[in-house]
Short mmCIF file of C-alpha atoms in Angstrom, two decimals:
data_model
loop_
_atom_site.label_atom_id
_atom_site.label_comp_id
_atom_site.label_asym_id
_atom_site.label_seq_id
_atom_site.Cartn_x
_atom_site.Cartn_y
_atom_site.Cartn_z
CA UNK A 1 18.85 5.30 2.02
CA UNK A 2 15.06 3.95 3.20
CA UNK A 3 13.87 1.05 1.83
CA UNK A 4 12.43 -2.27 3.37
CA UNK A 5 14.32 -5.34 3.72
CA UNK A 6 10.80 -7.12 4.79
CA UNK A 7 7.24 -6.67 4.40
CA UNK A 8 4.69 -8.49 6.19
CA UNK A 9 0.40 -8.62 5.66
CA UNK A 10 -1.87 -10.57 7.69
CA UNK A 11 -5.86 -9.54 6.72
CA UNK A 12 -4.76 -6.90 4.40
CA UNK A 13 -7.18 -6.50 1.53
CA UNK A 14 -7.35 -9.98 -0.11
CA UNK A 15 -3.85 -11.05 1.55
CA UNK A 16 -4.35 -12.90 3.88
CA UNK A 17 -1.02 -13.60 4.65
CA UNK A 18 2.24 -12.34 3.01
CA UNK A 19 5.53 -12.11 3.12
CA UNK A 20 8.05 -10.16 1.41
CA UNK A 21 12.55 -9.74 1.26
CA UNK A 22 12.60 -7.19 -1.29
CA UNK A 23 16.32 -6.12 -2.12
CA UNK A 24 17.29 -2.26 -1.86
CA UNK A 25 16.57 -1.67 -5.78
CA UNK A 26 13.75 -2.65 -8.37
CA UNK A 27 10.84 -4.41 -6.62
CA UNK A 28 8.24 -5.86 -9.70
CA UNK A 29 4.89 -7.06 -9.23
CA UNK A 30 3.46 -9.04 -12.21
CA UNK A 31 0.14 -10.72 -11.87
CA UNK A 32 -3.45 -10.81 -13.51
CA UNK A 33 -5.50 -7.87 -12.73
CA UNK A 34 -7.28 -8.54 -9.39
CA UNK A 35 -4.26 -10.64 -7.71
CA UNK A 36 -3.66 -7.97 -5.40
CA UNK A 37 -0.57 -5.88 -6.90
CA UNK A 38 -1.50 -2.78 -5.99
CA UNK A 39 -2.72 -3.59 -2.45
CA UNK A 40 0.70 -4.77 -1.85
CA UNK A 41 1.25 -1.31 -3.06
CA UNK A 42 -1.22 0.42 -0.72
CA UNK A 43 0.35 -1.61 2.16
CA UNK A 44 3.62 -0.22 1.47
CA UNK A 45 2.05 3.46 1.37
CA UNK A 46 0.26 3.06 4.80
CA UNK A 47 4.24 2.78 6.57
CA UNK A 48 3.65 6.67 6.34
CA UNK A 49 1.17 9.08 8.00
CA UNK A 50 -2.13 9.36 6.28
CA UNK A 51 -4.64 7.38 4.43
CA UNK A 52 -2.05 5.72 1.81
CA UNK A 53 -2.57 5.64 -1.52
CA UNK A 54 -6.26 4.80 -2.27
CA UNK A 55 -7.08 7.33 0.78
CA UNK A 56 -9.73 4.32 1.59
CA UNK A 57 -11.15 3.67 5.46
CA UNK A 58 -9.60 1.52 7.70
CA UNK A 59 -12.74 -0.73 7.59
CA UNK A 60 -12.15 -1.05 3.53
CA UNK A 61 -8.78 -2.71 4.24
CA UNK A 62 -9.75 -5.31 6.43
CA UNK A 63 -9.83 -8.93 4.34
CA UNK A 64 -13.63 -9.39 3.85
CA UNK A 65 -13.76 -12.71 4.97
CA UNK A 66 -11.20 -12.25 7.93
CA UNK A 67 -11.84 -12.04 11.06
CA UNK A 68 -12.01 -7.84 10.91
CA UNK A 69 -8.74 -6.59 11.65
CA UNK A 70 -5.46 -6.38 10.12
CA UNK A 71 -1.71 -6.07 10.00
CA UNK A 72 1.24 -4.47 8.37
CA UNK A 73 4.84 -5.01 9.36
CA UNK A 74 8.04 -3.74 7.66
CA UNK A 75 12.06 -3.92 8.85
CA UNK A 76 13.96 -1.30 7.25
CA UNK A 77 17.05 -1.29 6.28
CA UNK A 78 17.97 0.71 8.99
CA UNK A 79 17.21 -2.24 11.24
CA UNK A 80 14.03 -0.56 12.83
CA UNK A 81 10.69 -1.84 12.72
CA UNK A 82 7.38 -0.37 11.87
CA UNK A 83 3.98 -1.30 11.65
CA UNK A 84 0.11 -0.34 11.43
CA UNK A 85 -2.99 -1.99 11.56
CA UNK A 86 -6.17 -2.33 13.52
CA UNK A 87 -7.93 -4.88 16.19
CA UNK A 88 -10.75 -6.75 15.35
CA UNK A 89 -12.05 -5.06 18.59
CA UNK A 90 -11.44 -1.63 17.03
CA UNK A 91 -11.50 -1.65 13.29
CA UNK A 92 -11.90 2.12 13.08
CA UNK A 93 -8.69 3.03 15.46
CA UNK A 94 -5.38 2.83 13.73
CA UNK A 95 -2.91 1.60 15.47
CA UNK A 96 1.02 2.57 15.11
CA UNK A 97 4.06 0.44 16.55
CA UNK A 98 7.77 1.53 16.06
CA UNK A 99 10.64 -1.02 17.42
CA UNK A 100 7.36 -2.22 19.75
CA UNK A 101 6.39 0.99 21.21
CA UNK A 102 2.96 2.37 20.27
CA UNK A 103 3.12 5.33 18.70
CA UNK A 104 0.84 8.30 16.66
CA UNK A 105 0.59 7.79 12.83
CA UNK A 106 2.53 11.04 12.32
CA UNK A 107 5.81 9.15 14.26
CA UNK A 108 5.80 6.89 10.88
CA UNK A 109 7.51 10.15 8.97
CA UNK A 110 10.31 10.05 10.58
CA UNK A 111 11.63 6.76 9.62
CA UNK A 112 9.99 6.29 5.73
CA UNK A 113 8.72 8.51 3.20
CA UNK A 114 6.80 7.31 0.18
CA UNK A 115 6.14 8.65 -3.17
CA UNK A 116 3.55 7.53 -5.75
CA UNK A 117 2.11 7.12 -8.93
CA UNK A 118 -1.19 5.49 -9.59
CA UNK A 119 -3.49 4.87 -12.68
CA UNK A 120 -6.21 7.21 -10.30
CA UNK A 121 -4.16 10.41 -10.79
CA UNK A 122 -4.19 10.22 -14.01
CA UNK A 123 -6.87 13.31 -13.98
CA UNK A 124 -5.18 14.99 -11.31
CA UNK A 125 -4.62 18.08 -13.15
CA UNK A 126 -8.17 18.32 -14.32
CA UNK A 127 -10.08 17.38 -11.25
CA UNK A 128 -10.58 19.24 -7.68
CA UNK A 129 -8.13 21.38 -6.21
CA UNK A 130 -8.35 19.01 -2.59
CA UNK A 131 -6.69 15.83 -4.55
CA UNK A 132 -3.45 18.47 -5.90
CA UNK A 133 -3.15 19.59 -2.28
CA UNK A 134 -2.91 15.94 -1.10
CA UNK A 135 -0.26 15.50 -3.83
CA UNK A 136 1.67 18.66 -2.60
CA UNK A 137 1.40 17.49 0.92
CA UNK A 138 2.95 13.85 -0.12
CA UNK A 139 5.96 15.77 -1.27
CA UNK A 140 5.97 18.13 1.66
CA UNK A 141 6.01 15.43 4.20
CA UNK A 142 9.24 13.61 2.44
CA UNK A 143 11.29 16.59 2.93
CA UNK A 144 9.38 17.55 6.00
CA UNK A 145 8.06 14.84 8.74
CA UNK A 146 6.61 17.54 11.03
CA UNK A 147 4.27 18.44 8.09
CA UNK A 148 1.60 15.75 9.00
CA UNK A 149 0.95 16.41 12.78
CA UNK A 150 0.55 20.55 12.07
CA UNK A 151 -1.83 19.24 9.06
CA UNK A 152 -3.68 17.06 11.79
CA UNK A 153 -4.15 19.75 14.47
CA UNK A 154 -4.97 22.06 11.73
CA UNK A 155 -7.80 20.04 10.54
CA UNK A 156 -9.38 19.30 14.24
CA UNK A 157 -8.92 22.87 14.75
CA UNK A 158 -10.97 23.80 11.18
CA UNK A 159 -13.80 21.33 12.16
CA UNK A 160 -13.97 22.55 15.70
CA UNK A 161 -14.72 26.11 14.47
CA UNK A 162 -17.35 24.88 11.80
CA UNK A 163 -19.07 22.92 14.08
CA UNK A 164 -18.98 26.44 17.09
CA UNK A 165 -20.14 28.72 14.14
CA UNK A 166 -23.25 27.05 13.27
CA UNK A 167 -24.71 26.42 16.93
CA UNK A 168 -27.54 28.36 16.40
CA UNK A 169 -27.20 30.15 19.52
CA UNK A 170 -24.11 31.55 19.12
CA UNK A 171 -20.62 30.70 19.36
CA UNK A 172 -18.50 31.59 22.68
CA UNK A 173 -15.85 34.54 21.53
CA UNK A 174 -12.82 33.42 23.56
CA UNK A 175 -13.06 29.45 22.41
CA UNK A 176 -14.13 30.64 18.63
CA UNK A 177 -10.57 32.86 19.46
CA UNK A 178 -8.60 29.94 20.86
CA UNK A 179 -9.30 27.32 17.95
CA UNK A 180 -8.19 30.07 15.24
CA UNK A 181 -5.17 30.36 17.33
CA UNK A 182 -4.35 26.92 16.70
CA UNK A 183 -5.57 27.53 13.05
CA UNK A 184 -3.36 30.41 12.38
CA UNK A 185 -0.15 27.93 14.25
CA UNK A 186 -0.65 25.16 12.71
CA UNK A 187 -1.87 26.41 8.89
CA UNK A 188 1.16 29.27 9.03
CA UNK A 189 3.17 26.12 9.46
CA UNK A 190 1.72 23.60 6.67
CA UNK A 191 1.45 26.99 4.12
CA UNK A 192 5.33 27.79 4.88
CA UNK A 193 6.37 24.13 4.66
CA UNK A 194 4.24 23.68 1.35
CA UNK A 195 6.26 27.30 -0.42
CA UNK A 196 9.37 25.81 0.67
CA UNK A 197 9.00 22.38 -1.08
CA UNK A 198 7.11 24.03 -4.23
CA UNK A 199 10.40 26.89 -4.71
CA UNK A 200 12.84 24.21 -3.80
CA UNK A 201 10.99 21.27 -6.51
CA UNK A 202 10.72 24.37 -8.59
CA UNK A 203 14.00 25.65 -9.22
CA UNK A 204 15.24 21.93 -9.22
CA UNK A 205 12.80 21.37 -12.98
CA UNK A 206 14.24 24.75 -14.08
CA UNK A 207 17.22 23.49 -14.19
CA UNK A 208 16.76 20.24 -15.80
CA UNK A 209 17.33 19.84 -19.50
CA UNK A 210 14.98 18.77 -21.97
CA UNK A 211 14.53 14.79 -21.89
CA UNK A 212 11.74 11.89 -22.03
CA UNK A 213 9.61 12.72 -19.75
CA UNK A 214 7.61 16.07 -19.52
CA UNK A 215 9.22 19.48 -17.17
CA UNK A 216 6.41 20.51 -14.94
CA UNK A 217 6.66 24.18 -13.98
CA UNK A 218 4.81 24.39 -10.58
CA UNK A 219 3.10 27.38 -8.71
CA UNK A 220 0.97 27.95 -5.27
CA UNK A 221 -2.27 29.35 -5.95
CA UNK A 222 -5.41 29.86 -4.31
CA UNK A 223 -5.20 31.04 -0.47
CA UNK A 224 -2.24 32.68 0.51
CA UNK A 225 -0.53 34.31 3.55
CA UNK A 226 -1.53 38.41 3.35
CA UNK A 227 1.84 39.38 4.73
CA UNK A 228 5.15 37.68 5.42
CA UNK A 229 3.83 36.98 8.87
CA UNK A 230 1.26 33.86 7.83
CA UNK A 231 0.32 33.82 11.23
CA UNK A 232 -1.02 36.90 12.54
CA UNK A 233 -2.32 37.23 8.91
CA UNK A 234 -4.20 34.22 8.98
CA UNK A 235 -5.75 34.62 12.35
CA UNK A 236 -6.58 37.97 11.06
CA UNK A 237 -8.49 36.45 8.74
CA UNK A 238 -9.85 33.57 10.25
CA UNK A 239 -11.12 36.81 13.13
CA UNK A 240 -12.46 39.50 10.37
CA UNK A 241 -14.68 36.32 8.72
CA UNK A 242 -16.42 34.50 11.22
CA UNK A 243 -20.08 35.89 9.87
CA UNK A 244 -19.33 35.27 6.16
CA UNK A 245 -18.05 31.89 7.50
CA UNK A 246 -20.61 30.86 9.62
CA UNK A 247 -22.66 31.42 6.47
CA UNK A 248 -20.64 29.50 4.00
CA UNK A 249 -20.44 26.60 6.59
CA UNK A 250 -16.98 26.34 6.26
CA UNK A 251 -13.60 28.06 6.45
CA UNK A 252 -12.95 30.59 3.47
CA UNK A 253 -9.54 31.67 4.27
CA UNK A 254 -6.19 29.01 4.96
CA UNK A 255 -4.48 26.34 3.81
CA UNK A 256 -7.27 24.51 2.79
CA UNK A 257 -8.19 26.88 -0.02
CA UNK A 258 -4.56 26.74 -1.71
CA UNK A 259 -4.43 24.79 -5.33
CA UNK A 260 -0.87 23.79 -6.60
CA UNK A 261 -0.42 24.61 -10.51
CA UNK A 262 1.18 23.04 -12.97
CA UNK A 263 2.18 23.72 -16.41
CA UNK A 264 4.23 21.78 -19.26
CA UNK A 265 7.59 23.90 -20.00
CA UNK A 266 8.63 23.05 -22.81
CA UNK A 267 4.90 23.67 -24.49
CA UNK A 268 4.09 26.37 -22.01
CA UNK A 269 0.71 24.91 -21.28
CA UNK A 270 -1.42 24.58 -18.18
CA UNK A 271 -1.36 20.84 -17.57
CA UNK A 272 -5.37 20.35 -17.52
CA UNK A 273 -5.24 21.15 -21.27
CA UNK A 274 -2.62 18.74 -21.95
CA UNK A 275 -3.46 14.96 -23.42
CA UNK A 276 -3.59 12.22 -20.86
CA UNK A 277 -0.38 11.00 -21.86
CA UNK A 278 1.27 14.09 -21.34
CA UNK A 279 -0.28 14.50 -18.02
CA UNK A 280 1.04 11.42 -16.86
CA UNK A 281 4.57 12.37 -17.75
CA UNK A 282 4.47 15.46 -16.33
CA UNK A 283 3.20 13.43 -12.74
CA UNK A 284 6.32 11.31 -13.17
CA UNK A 285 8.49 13.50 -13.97
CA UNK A 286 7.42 15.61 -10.39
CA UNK A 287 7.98 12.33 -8.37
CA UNK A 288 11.03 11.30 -10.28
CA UNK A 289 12.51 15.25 -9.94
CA UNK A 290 11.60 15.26 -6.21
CA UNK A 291 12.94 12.16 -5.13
CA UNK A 292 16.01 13.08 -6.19
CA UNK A 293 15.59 16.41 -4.26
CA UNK A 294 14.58 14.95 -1.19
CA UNK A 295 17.64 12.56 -1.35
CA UNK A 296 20.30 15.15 -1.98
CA UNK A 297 18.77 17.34 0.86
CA UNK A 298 18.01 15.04 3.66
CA UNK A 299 20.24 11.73 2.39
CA UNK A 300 17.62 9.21 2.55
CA UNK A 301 15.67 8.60 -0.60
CA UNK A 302 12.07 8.17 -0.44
CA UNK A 303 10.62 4.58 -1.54
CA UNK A 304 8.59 5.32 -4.80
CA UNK A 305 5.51 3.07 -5.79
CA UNK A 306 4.71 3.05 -9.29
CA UNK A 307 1.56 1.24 -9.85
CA UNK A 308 0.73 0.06 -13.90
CA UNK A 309 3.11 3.08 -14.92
CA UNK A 310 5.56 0.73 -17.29
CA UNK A 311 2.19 -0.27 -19.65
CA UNK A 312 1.66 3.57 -20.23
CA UNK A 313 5.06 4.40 -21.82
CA UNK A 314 6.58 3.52 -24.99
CA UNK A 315 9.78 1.05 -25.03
CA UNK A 316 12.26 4.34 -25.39
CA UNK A 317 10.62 5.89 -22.50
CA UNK A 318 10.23 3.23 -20.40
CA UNK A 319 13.87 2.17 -20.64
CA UNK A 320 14.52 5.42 -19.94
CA UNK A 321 12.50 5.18 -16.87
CA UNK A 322 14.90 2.04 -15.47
CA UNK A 323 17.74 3.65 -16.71
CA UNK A 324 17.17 6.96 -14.58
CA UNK A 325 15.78 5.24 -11.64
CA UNK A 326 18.96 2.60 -11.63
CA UNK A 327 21.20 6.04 -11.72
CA UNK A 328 19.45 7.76 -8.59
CA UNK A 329 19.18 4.46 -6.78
CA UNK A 330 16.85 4.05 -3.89
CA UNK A 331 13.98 1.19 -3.70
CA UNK A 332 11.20 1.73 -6.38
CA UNK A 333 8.38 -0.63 -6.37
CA UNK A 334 6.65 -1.16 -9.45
CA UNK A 335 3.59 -3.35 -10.99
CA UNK A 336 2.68 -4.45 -14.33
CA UNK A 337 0.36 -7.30 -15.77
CA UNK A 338 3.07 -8.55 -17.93
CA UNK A 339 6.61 -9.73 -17.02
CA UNK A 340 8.05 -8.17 -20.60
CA UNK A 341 7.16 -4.81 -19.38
CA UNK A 342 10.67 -5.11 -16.82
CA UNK A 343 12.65 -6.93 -19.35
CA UNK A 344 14.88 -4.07 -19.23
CA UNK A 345 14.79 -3.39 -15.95
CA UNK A 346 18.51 -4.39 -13.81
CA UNK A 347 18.58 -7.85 -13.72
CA UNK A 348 19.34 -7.77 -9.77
CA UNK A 349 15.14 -6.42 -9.39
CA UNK A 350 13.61 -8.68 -7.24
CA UNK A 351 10.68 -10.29 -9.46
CA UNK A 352 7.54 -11.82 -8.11
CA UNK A 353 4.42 -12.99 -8.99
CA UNK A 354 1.61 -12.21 -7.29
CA UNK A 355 -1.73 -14.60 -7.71
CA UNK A 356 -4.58 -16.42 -5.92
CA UNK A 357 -2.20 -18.76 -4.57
CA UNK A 358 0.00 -16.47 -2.77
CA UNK A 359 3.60 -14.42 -3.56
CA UNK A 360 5.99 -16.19 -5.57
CA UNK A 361 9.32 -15.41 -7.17
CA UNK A 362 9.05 -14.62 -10.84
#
């Protein structure tokens, strides 16, 4: 199982210092809005590759009146421990320690995965395509670490090739042919890793019976391999369209044009046309559904964040909601303005109360 046994912020949003010995179950945040809940959250989120869960700068995490840097430091359970952060010196240049070594941000997969749920995706269904594929690629990298270094060289690649096809002189054939070969490696790679979790999450909600919270039925759309072989077909494609891309100013053809789908089963409706409400559910249900996929296939459970989900659901559906996550197990981190919200919630949860003054136990 991952979870944290400790959790440690120096200069981290308005922390500016904190510490936390959560236990291996229910970890509840009450507070007034504004006492930092969900940047406890958000630190929690950043012990994985990528931008966490507000997908904010490095320079927006810093403490404003601190002196520019800052620091985040878990143990795990497993006894190893990891950390991120930045200098004062360097505020834009993340830096990655595991067990004291430095390391890249994609090393961070392969000791913690984090799911999430936050009062921002609420509209994730009905807004751009780019937010579902960060959702998709959340899920990917639990079951897969590798997922976020082929997404990084992909993306350096993808810029690289903008930037060659708009020089106004002309871009150099064999280097406009070398970046799509790292294009065609590395998106073949994230577009075969994304199918795999979306059939495997898939036939997992199939299977499920009807309950409390909303079955998602979930699709790739959008961009998708021409043949079996994703990457001669993408480089194929990435060859045949460097005018119309040089035109667009962009890439028209990879990864980075796919769009997950969702639709509520047991209404058979696309999710944008659902209520709010049911939106959420459906969003909770995913996490819920593929943390306990990720845990029966790899045997470590990812930590889930749930940030102001408990005020959103009705008492039968949020005792439900402690009921199921009690049952699966794991460490699930959760926040909530009022202490009542958890009264249902195991009584071994660690409880805290977060406020001006610092972290206290609840």
């Amino acid at each position: 199982m991952v979870a944290l046994s400790r959790l440690s912020l120096a200069d981290f949003r308005n922390h500016a210092e904190a510490l936390i010995a959560p236990g291996v179950g229910f970890v509840i945040l009450t507070g007034e809005n504004g006492a930092g809940k969900t940047n406890i959250l958000e630190a929690v989120s950043l012990l994985t590759p990528g931008r966490g869960l507000r997908g904010a700068t490095l320079s927006e995490m810093a403490r404003s009146d601190g002196p520019g840097g800052f620091a985040i430091n878990a143990r795990l359970a497993s006894k190893v421990d990891i950390g991120t952060g930045t200098l004062a010196t360097a505020p834009k240049r993340r830096q990655v320690r595991i067990n004291g070594a430095d390391k890249s941000a994609a090393a961070l997969g392969e000791w913690l995965s984090v799911l999430w749920l936050t009062p921002a995706m609420d509209r994730l269904f009905a807004e751009s395509a780019g937010g579902r594929r960060r959702f998709l690629d959340r899920l990917v990298l639990a079951r897969e670490p590798s997922h976020a270094a082929h997404s990084n060289r992909y993306e350096a690649a993808t810029r690289a090739r903008n930037k060659l096809l708009a020089e106004p002189e002309g871009a150099d054939p064999a280097w406009l042919t070398a970046l799509e070969a790292g294009m065609a490696e590395h998106g073949a790679a994230i577009a075969e890793a994304r199918a795999r979790t979306v059939a495997a999450l898939r036939e997992r909600l199939a299977a499920q019976t009807p309950g409390p919270f909303a079955r998602a039925g979930i699709a790739l759309t959008g961009w998708t391999p021409a043949s079996a072989d994703a990457r001669s077909a993408l480089a194929s494609e990435l060859r045949n369209g460097r005018g119309r891309d040089a035109a667009a100013g962009r890439a028209l053809a990879g990864p980075h044009r796919s769009d997950l789908t969702v639709t509520h089963l047991d209404k058979n409706m696309p999710a944008e046309t659902c209520s709010t409400g049911e939106q959420k559910a459906l969003l909770l249900g995913l996490i819920l559904a593929h943390a306990d996929l990720v845990a029966e296939q790899g045997g470590k459970r990812p930590v889930v964040l749930l940030d102001e989900v408990a005020a959103h659901l009705d008492p039968l559906r949020r005792a439900a909601l402690f009921d199921r996550l009690a049952v699966a197990g794991g460490q699930t981190w959760m926040t909530g303005t009022e202490p009542g919200l958890f009264a249902d919630a195991p009584a071994a949860a660690t409880r805290l109360l977060v406020s001006d003054a610092g972290i206290a136990a609840a």
